[in-house]
Amino acid sequence: MHQKIQNITDNTLEVLKQVLTEHKPELKVEEVGTVKFVGQGIARVHGLPGVKSEEVIRFPGNLLGMVFNLDSEEVGVILLDKSEHLKAGSQVRRTGRVLDVPVGKALLGRVVDPMGRPLDGRGSVRLPQRRPAEREAPAIMDRAPVTVPLQTGLKVVDALIPIGRGQRELILGDRQTGKTAIALDTIINQKNQDVICIYCAIGQRSSSVARLIADLRKYQAMEYSLVVVAAGDEPPALQFIAPYAATTMAEYFMEQGRDVLIVYDDLTHHARSYRELSLLLRRPPGREAYPGDIFYIHSRLLERSTHLSSERGGGSLTALPIIETEAQNLSAYIATNLISITDGQIYLSPNLFQKGVLPAVDVGKSVSRVGGKTQLPAYRIVAGNLRLSYSQFEELEVFSRFGTRLDKATLQTLERGRRVREVLKQPQYEPISVAEQIGVLFAVNAGVFDNLEVGEIAEAQKIVRSALIEQLPDLCKSVQNGKVLEDTDYDAILKVATDAIGLRHNSK
């Protein structure tokens, strides 16, 4: 035993001698700055003459910050960690790298912060590859037209405000009108659709995010999803970089030829965090105290969502940014900025929400500037007539409240419209397949539900959907695959729906 210990000691000494012989000390210049001032989420640093914009710098205690302002006398830094223990006089060192985040397949199913640090208690995420959080958007010649639909599973959206893969569709409305619910249902509907989903929570309450994650797990959506969280109690800098970091993680999959959906919830909080940082660092304020480049921070983010050309792999990144309006003011500063950047908007009305029309989508104020070209052919005949008749109904309903005597045709339009509105209602967490949507919408358009009471529509819908799946399975599959329906196909759908409603009446 003593001999073994002696041999190990001799070997160790030999290795140490070899290392000391081969070691050649080098002199290395390192820039060291000094903290002059610490504020709420920001710091001003003196020194670091060679530091670059958006470079990550390290404070004592391994706290990180990102260079935000490059002034002649000092450097403005936004703090990516909580700064209670940071004080003036502390030394600061450069890292030599811009802000980057880990990317890779191992992120799927995880909950992380914008820096890629795990928040779900399942251990660290080991990813060798890192990419900058801020990246240039794909060039025009690298993009392809938006041609494939992204089905949300919601009748009112898929039929009247369709979304394509690679589109940017804004969801806006007052608080508590169901904006996140639409995004959540869309993520749940991507199960078995080969679409990767990323939910980016910006400035949300931790309890709300925890509920959403629990819902994703309940409906087995976390398997193909990633949640990036910068909660409301996190530093404003972390909330500011969150959407850019989440987009970089999404681009990794897009560049592999995959279809990706990203939800930004919400960009109102993102704009406010940027305003807070800018004012603390004494950038000149503009309208509503927002800095002058407030439009650019969102345009450079949303321009990264696109459908890549086949030469670039053919992947797509679909964005659903969410913003909150106040008192239904669609002409507010941030709202108008984002409406002009995106390819359409889904507006949720508090009036419809209070009436129990859920999802509370205002069809008149909502629009999709791209999705119509991507919509499955089976929707074409149904959706065109439906949108027109529903818009007429909404105008007539307002007019009819004045007690005016109405002719028979107007009364029929009102009755049909009420049934259409009832059909467009849909409970949360219950996305509906394309074929079932087509069947129900065609049936209500053709007057199959006209003889039913409004309160009976929900049950009648379920009967029609079940009958279609049981009696026309091949047609349902063809609709899903993008087949153009013939008149005979519509006749078959109408017959099945009519017979199903007739049987229901006879059973009563």
XYZ file of C-alpha atoms in Angstrom:
508
model
C 0.000 0.000 0.000
C 2.801 2.386 0.965
C 4.571 1.524 -2.314
C 1.412 2.403 -4.346
C 1.103 5.813 -2.656
C 4.788 6.471 -3.353
C 4.307 5.621 -7.070
C 1.269 7.950 -7.355
C 3.213 10.787 -5.697
C 6.184 10.273 -8.056
C 3.865 10.287 -11.117
C 2.148 13.470 -9.935
C 5.500 15.210 -9.454
C 6.581 14.177 -12.965
C 3.381 15.620 -14.485
C 3.779 18.873 -12.524
C 7.410 19.216 -13.662
C 6.352 18.653 -17.292
C 3.558 21.244 -17.058
C 5.847 23.821 -15.459
C 8.506 23.194 -18.129
C 6.044 23.581 -21.037
C 4.106 26.517 -19.516
C 4.939 29.837 -21.106
C 3.381 32.793 -19.289
C 1.787 35.427 -21.523
C 0.947 39.022 -20.855
C -2.654 39.787 -21.790
C -4.307 43.199 -21.844
C -7.762 43.201 -20.247
C -10.082 46.186 -20.140
C -11.542 46.855 -16.714
C -14.229 49.466 -16.112
C -15.692 50.988 -12.951
C -19.365 51.333 -12.046
C -20.209 55.027 -11.582
C -23.936 54.744 -10.957
C -26.483 51.953 -10.371
C -30.201 52.520 -10.997
C -33.290 50.342 -11.247
C -32.166 47.854 -13.905
C -29.361 49.987 -15.370
C -25.781 50.977 -14.601
C -23.423 53.628 -15.949
C -19.833 52.457 -16.331
C -16.619 54.467 -16.779
C -13.816 52.940 -18.846
C -13.987 50.026 -21.341
C -12.828 52.102 -24.351
C -13.027 49.147 -26.782
C -16.439 47.829 -25.746
C -19.017 47.216 -28.500
C -22.741 47.827 -28.708
C -24.805 44.881 -27.362
C -21.677 43.280 -25.867
C -22.191 41.314 -22.663
C -20.149 42.553 -19.707
C -19.609 40.880 -16.343
C -20.105 42.481 -12.926
C -18.925 41.124 -9.543
C -20.877 38.070 -8.394
C -21.113 36.859 -12.015
C -23.943 39.319 -12.766
C -24.388 40.067 -16.462
C -25.280 43.219 -18.318
C -25.579 44.297 -21.941
C -24.076 47.486 -23.386
C -26.945 49.729 -24.453
C -25.484 53.240 -24.776
C -22.023 54.173 -26.064
C -21.372 57.739 -24.941
C -18.080 59.633 -25.137
C -17.551 59.681 -21.354
C -19.329 56.517 -20.172
C -21.114 53.333 -21.176
C -24.828 52.773 -20.426
C -25.519 49.158 -19.431
C -28.842 47.358 -18.953
C -28.673 44.692 -16.237
C -29.747 41.150 -17.079
C -29.730 40.018 -13.435
C -31.155 41.497 -10.263
C -28.842 44.222 -9.031
C -29.585 44.635 -5.302
C -25.977 43.840 -4.320
C -24.319 45.912 -7.063
C -22.778 49.210 -5.968
C -20.762 52.124 -7.363
C -17.028 51.489 -7.499
C -17.369 47.830 -8.502
C -15.122 46.570 -11.286
C -16.576 45.516 -14.628
C -14.956 43.244 -17.235
C -15.650 42.638 -20.909
C -16.612 39.185 -22.199
C -15.837 39.926 -25.860
C -19.130 38.475 -27.135
C -22.477 39.967 -28.067
C -25.586 38.753 -26.298
C -26.247 35.187 -27.452
C -28.586 32.350 -26.461
C -28.387 28.542 -26.654
C -30.320 26.835 -29.463
C -31.121 23.207 -30.195
C -33.685 20.401 -30.022
C -33.009 19.844 -26.308
C -34.999 23.035 -25.604
C -38.298 21.426 -26.648
C -40.494 20.673 -23.669
C -38.552 23.061 -21.436
C -39.290 26.363 -19.662
C -36.332 28.760 -19.809
C -35.551 32.430 -19.301
C -34.316 34.596 -22.225
C -30.697 33.653 -21.431
C -31.524 29.944 -21.818
C -31.343 29.230 -18.060
C -33.909 26.575 -16.977
C -36.906 27.583 -14.870
C -38.682 24.214 -14.702
C -36.456 22.491 -12.136
C -35.384 19.777 -14.590
C -31.661 20.502 -14.579
C -29.478 22.510 -16.931
C -29.960 22.583 -20.691
C -26.772 21.308 -22.346
C -26.573 22.885 -25.783
C -23.209 23.390 -27.468
C -24.522 25.809 -30.094
C -25.200 29.488 -29.351
C -26.468 32.242 -31.653
C -26.804 36.038 -31.250
C -30.159 37.207 -29.890
C -30.245 40.042 -32.451
C -29.963 38.727 -36.019
C -30.689 40.190 -39.425
C -33.996 39.271 -41.028
C -33.815 37.043 -44.145
C -33.275 38.956 -47.396
C -36.197 39.435 -49.801
C -34.714 36.975 -52.316
C -34.469 34.327 -49.583
C -38.215 34.429 -48.973
C -41.034 32.510 -50.623
C -44.781 33.287 -50.822
C -46.982 32.176 -47.934
C -48.877 29.195 -49.353
C -49.687 26.728 -46.548
C -52.410 27.414 -43.959
C -51.770 27.360 -40.231
C -54.967 25.915 -38.770
C -55.953 27.359 -35.396
C -58.854 24.960 -34.843
C -61.150 27.979 -34.309
C -63.992 28.258 -36.836
C -64.170 32.055 -36.790
C -60.431 32.408 -37.474
C -59.845 29.574 -39.968
C -62.914 30.476 -42.049
C -63.005 34.276 -41.888
C -59.492 35.468 -40.863
C -57.211 32.648 -42.074
C -53.518 32.548 -41.138
C -50.726 31.144 -43.331
C -47.405 29.628 -42.280
C -44.900 32.484 -42.394
C -47.480 35.202 -41.727
C -47.493 37.764 -38.888
C -51.015 38.102 -37.487
C -51.570 40.565 -34.646
C -53.981 39.674 -31.820
C -55.234 42.766 -30.019
C -57.979 43.784 -27.637
C -58.640 45.140 -24.165
C -57.419 43.190 -21.131
C -59.325 40.018 -20.213
C -60.946 39.515 -23.629
C -59.329 36.171 -24.473
C -56.189 37.120 -26.437
C -53.942 34.513 -24.817
C -56.759 31.931 -25.083
C -56.693 32.180 -28.905
C -52.912 31.738 -28.961
C -53.133 28.793 -26.537
C -55.841 27.047 -28.586
C -53.704 27.541 -31.709
C -50.707 25.883 -29.991
C -52.865 22.965 -28.794
C -54.242 22.515 -32.334
C -50.708 21.989 -33.739
C -50.563 18.499 -32.199
C -49.669 16.006 -34.983
C -49.309 18.940 -37.434
C -45.469 18.915 -37.408
C -45.329 22.524 -36.159
C -42.970 23.557 -33.342
C -44.488 26.153 -30.991
C -42.695 28.780 -28.891
C -44.551 30.860 -26.321
C -42.718 33.975 -25.141
C -44.177 35.542 -21.979
C -43.111 39.181 -21.525
C -44.020 40.980 -18.312
C -46.810 38.524 -17.410
C -47.708 37.487 -13.877
C -45.901 34.296 -12.846
C -49.210 32.701 -11.792
C -50.716 33.287 -15.268
C -47.671 31.753 -16.981
C -47.753 28.771 -14.594
C -51.428 28.146 -15.496
C -50.641 28.310 -19.197
C -47.753 25.829 -18.830
C -50.046 23.501 -16.858
C -52.616 23.685 -19.693
C -49.944 22.908 -22.300
C -48.875 19.857 -20.282
C -52.488 18.747 -19.768
C -53.130 18.691 -23.530
C -49.715 17.118 -24.369
C -48.597 20.283 -26.166
C -45.306 20.710 -24.264
C -43.790 17.850 -26.297
C -43.452 20.162 -29.306
C -43.325 23.491 -27.433
C -40.818 25.743 -25.709
C -41.780 28.419 -23.184
C -39.526 31.473 -22.751
C -40.440 33.492 -19.651
C -39.452 37.020 -18.586
C -42.034 37.610 -15.846
C -43.187 41.013 -14.642
C -40.924 40.869 -11.577
C -37.789 40.290 -13.688
C -35.404 43.160 -14.619
C -36.732 45.279 -17.531
C -33.651 44.353 -19.602
C -34.620 40.669 -19.465
C -38.142 41.564 -20.611
C -36.671 43.650 -23.440
C -34.409 40.906 -24.832
C -36.991 38.097 -24.356
C -38.716 38.249 -27.802
C -35.383 38.521 -29.658
C -33.952 35.538 -27.756
C -37.116 33.474 -28.354
C -36.999 34.317 -32.086
C -33.365 33.154 -32.302
C -34.374 29.844 -30.708
C -37.238 29.582 -33.236
C -34.983 30.415 -36.214
C -32.801 27.386 -35.414
C -35.750 25.109 -36.259
C -36.910 27.247 -39.205
C -33.471 27.011 -40.821
C -33.708 23.219 -40.591
C -36.805 23.330 -42.811
C -39.343 23.072 -39.975
C -42.554 25.077 -39.542
C -42.520 27.129 -36.337
C -45.173 29.182 -34.541
C -44.098 31.885 -32.079
C -46.415 33.817 -29.748
C -45.236 37.112 -28.191
C -47.392 37.773 -25.114
C -47.334 40.691 -25.080
C -45.507 43.437 -26.961
C -47.203 46.208 -24.979
C -45.118 45.188 -21.954
C -42.092 44.893 -24.240
C -42.510 48.499 -25.435
C -42.940 49.701 -21.850
C -39.780 47.946 -20.680
C -37.854 49.571 -23.553
C -39.290 52.971 -22.626
C -38.274 52.434 -18.987
C -34.692 51.520 -19.921
C -34.399 54.404 -22.392
C -35.644 56.997 -19.920
C -33.333 55.700 -17.165
C -30.390 55.977 -19.556
C -31.499 59.496 -20.548
C -32.342 58.808 -24.170
C -34.503 61.591 -25.665
C -38.225 60.836 -25.230
C -40.746 61.257 -28.038
C -44.494 60.703 -28.287
C -45.964 59.323 -25.014
C -42.370 59.340 -23.643
C -41.407 56.432 -25.933
C -38.006 56.834 -27.615
C -37.918 57.722 -31.294
C -36.954 54.209 -32.459
C -39.899 52.427 -30.793
C -41.230 51.428 -34.253
C -37.879 49.909 -35.199
C -37.614 47.632 -32.148
C -40.792 45.831 -33.250
C -40.249 45.967 -37.016
C -36.806 44.361 -36.789
C -38.286 41.662 -34.562
C -41.308 40.792 -36.713
C -39.407 40.972 -40.022
C -37.601 37.808 -38.903
C -40.878 35.850 -39.290
C -41.236 34.598 -42.844
C -41.449 31.615 -45.171
C -37.986 30.742 -46.473
C -37.389 29.769 -50.098
C -36.702 26.137 -50.996
C -32.995 26.986 -51.473
C -32.886 28.010 -47.808
C -34.699 24.873 -46.638
C -38.323 25.971 -47.029
C -38.964 26.427 -43.280
C -41.366 29.011 -41.921
C -41.780 31.140 -38.815
C -45.335 32.331 -38.102
C -45.694 35.119 -35.528
C -48.726 35.855 -33.366
C -47.806 39.064 -31.504
C -50.311 40.108 -28.828
C -50.920 43.674 -27.641
C -53.327 45.155 -25.136
C -55.531 48.126 -26.038
C -57.172 50.528 -23.597
C -60.886 51.367 -23.920
C -60.997 49.812 -27.427
C -58.578 52.449 -28.738
C -57.179 50.914 -31.939
C -55.488 54.178 -32.888
C -53.110 54.161 -29.898
C -49.395 54.625 -30.590
C -48.098 51.046 -30.165
C -51.286 49.531 -31.637
C -51.035 51.509 -34.895
C -47.304 50.769 -35.133
C -47.892 47.031 -34.957
C -50.961 47.056 -37.208
C -48.795 48.672 -39.897
C -45.990 46.107 -39.438
C -48.094 42.917 -39.385
C -50.024 41.133 -42.144
C -53.412 41.514 -40.502
C -55.045 41.578 -37.092
C -57.575 39.658 -35.005
C -59.494 42.151 -32.877
C -61.246 40.922 -29.733
C -64.203 43.028 -28.645
C -65.058 43.460 -24.941
C -68.708 43.973 -25.947
C -68.851 40.521 -27.557
C -66.999 39.050 -24.584
C -69.584 40.448 -22.167
C -72.386 38.970 -24.302
C -70.784 35.535 -24.033
C -69.727 35.341 -27.702
C -66.464 33.425 -27.299
C -63.972 33.711 -28.908
C -64.922 37.412 -28.925
C -63.558 38.080 -32.442
C -64.960 41.196 -34.109
C -65.119 40.022 -37.724
C -65.684 43.540 -39.071
C -62.480 44.967 -37.555
C -60.351 41.871 -38.130
C -58.497 41.155 -41.356
C -55.924 38.787 -42.813
C -53.873 40.302 -45.633
C -52.208 37.028 -46.655
C -54.188 34.071 -45.325
C -56.892 34.077 -48.010
C -54.300 32.848 -50.521
C -53.343 29.979 -48.228
C -56.850 28.916 -47.231
C -57.780 25.348 -48.101
C -59.970 25.211 -51.251
C -62.911 23.719 -49.356
C -63.284 26.960 -47.375
C -63.617 29.178 -50.443
C -67.326 28.652 -51.184
C -68.264 28.601 -47.505
C -66.203 31.525 -46.213
C -67.036 34.126 -48.877
C -70.813 33.925 -48.395
C -70.459 33.570 -44.644
C -68.411 36.743 -44.144
C -70.787 38.802 -46.280
C -73.967 37.529 -44.625
C -72.497 37.852 -41.134
C -71.398 41.464 -41.745
C -74.891 42.306 -43.054
C -76.428 40.689 -39.994
C -74.300 42.730 -37.565
C -75.359 45.989 -39.259
C -79.019 44.972 -39.358
C -79.007 43.869 -35.724
C -77.950 47.346 -34.602
C -80.592 48.919 -36.850
C -83.369 46.560 -35.684
C -82.986 47.695 -32.068
C -84.778 50.930 -32.912
C -88.032 48.959 -33.201
C -88.427 49.551 -36.935
C -90.914 47.323 -38.765
C -88.875 44.882 -40.805
C -89.764 42.983 -43.968
C -89.637 39.201 -44.243
C -86.231 39.043 -45.995
C -84.609 41.223 -43.314
C -86.109 39.112 -40.536
C -84.748 35.984 -42.232
C -81.264 37.557 -42.463
C -81.410 38.376 -38.741
C -82.508 34.873 -37.793
C -79.811 33.279 -39.971
C -77.198 35.661 -38.554
C -78.044 34.721 -34.966
C -77.519 31.069 -35.850
C -74.219 31.824 -37.605
C -73.035 33.683 -34.500
C -74.029 30.711 -32.351
C -72.121 28.353 -34.672
C -68.997 30.545 -34.497
C -68.978 30.279 -30.693
C -66.454 27.740 -29.466
C -65.337 26.629 -25.988
C -61.667 26.930 -25.084
C -59.393 23.860 -25.432
C -61.706 22.341 -28.072
C -60.087 22.917 -31.483
C -62.074 21.508 -34.404
C -60.695 19.737 -37.493
C -61.005 21.340 -40.940
C -63.592 18.869 -42.257
C -65.866 19.358 -39.242
C -65.597 23.140 -39.595
C -66.499 22.999 -43.287
C -69.473 20.723 -42.605
C -70.957 22.860 -39.825
C -70.378 26.179 -41.607
C -71.829 24.891 -44.882
C -74.856 23.520 -43.011
C -75.620 26.850 -41.293
C -75.103 28.735 -44.566
C -77.518 26.379 -46.338
C -80.199 26.936 -43.685
C -80.075 23.497 -42.033
C -80.240 25.104 -38.577
C -82.935 27.674 -39.449
C -85.773 25.731 -37.819
C -83.866 25.181 -34.576
C -83.983 27.446 -31.550
C -80.762 29.395 -30.923
C -80.218 27.489 -27.681
C -80.267 24.163 -29.570
C -77.483 25.069 -32.008
C -74.562 23.902 -29.830
C -75.975 20.388 -29.474
C -76.970 20.254 -33.164
C -73.395 21.159 -34.151
C -72.010 18.170 -32.259
C -74.511 15.839 -33.938
C -73.599 17.128 -37.428
C -69.848 16.831 -36.718
C -70.195 13.240 -35.477
C -72.343 12.289 -38.484
C -69.796 13.722 -40.941
C -66.900 11.770 -39.382
C -68.884 8.530 -39.300
C -70.568 8.699 -42.723
C -68.039 10.622 -44.875
C -64.562 9.606 -43.591
C -62.965 9.650 -47.069
C -64.352 13.102 -47.848
C -63.095 14.409 -44.475
C -59.607 13.132 -45.303
C -59.742 14.720 -48.770
C -60.735 18.102 -47.307
C -57.804 17.948 -44.890
C -55.441 17.163 -47.785
C -56.576 20.230 -49.757
C -58.987 18.679 -52.241
C -61.224 21.057 -54.220
C -64.788 19.999 -53.386
C -67.242 19.343 -56.192
C -70.971 20.124 -56.103
C -71.637 16.453 -55.373
C -69.411 16.660 -52.291
C -71.316 19.675 -50.961
C -74.590 17.855 -51.690
C -73.333 14.874 -49.680
C -72.379 17.124 -46.732
C -75.777 18.845 -46.887
C -77.624 15.493 -46.950
C -75.689 14.129 -43.952
C -76.290 17.338 -41.955
C -79.988 17.490 -42.832
C -80.539 13.792 -42.001
C -78.672 14.180 -38.690
C -80.839 17.164 -37.653
C -83.997 15.326 -38.852
C -83.134 12.263 -36.770
C -82.595 14.483 -33.763
C -86.060 16.003 -34.170
C -87.676 12.565 -34.625
C -85.973 11.245 -31.487
C -87.554 14.099 -29.531
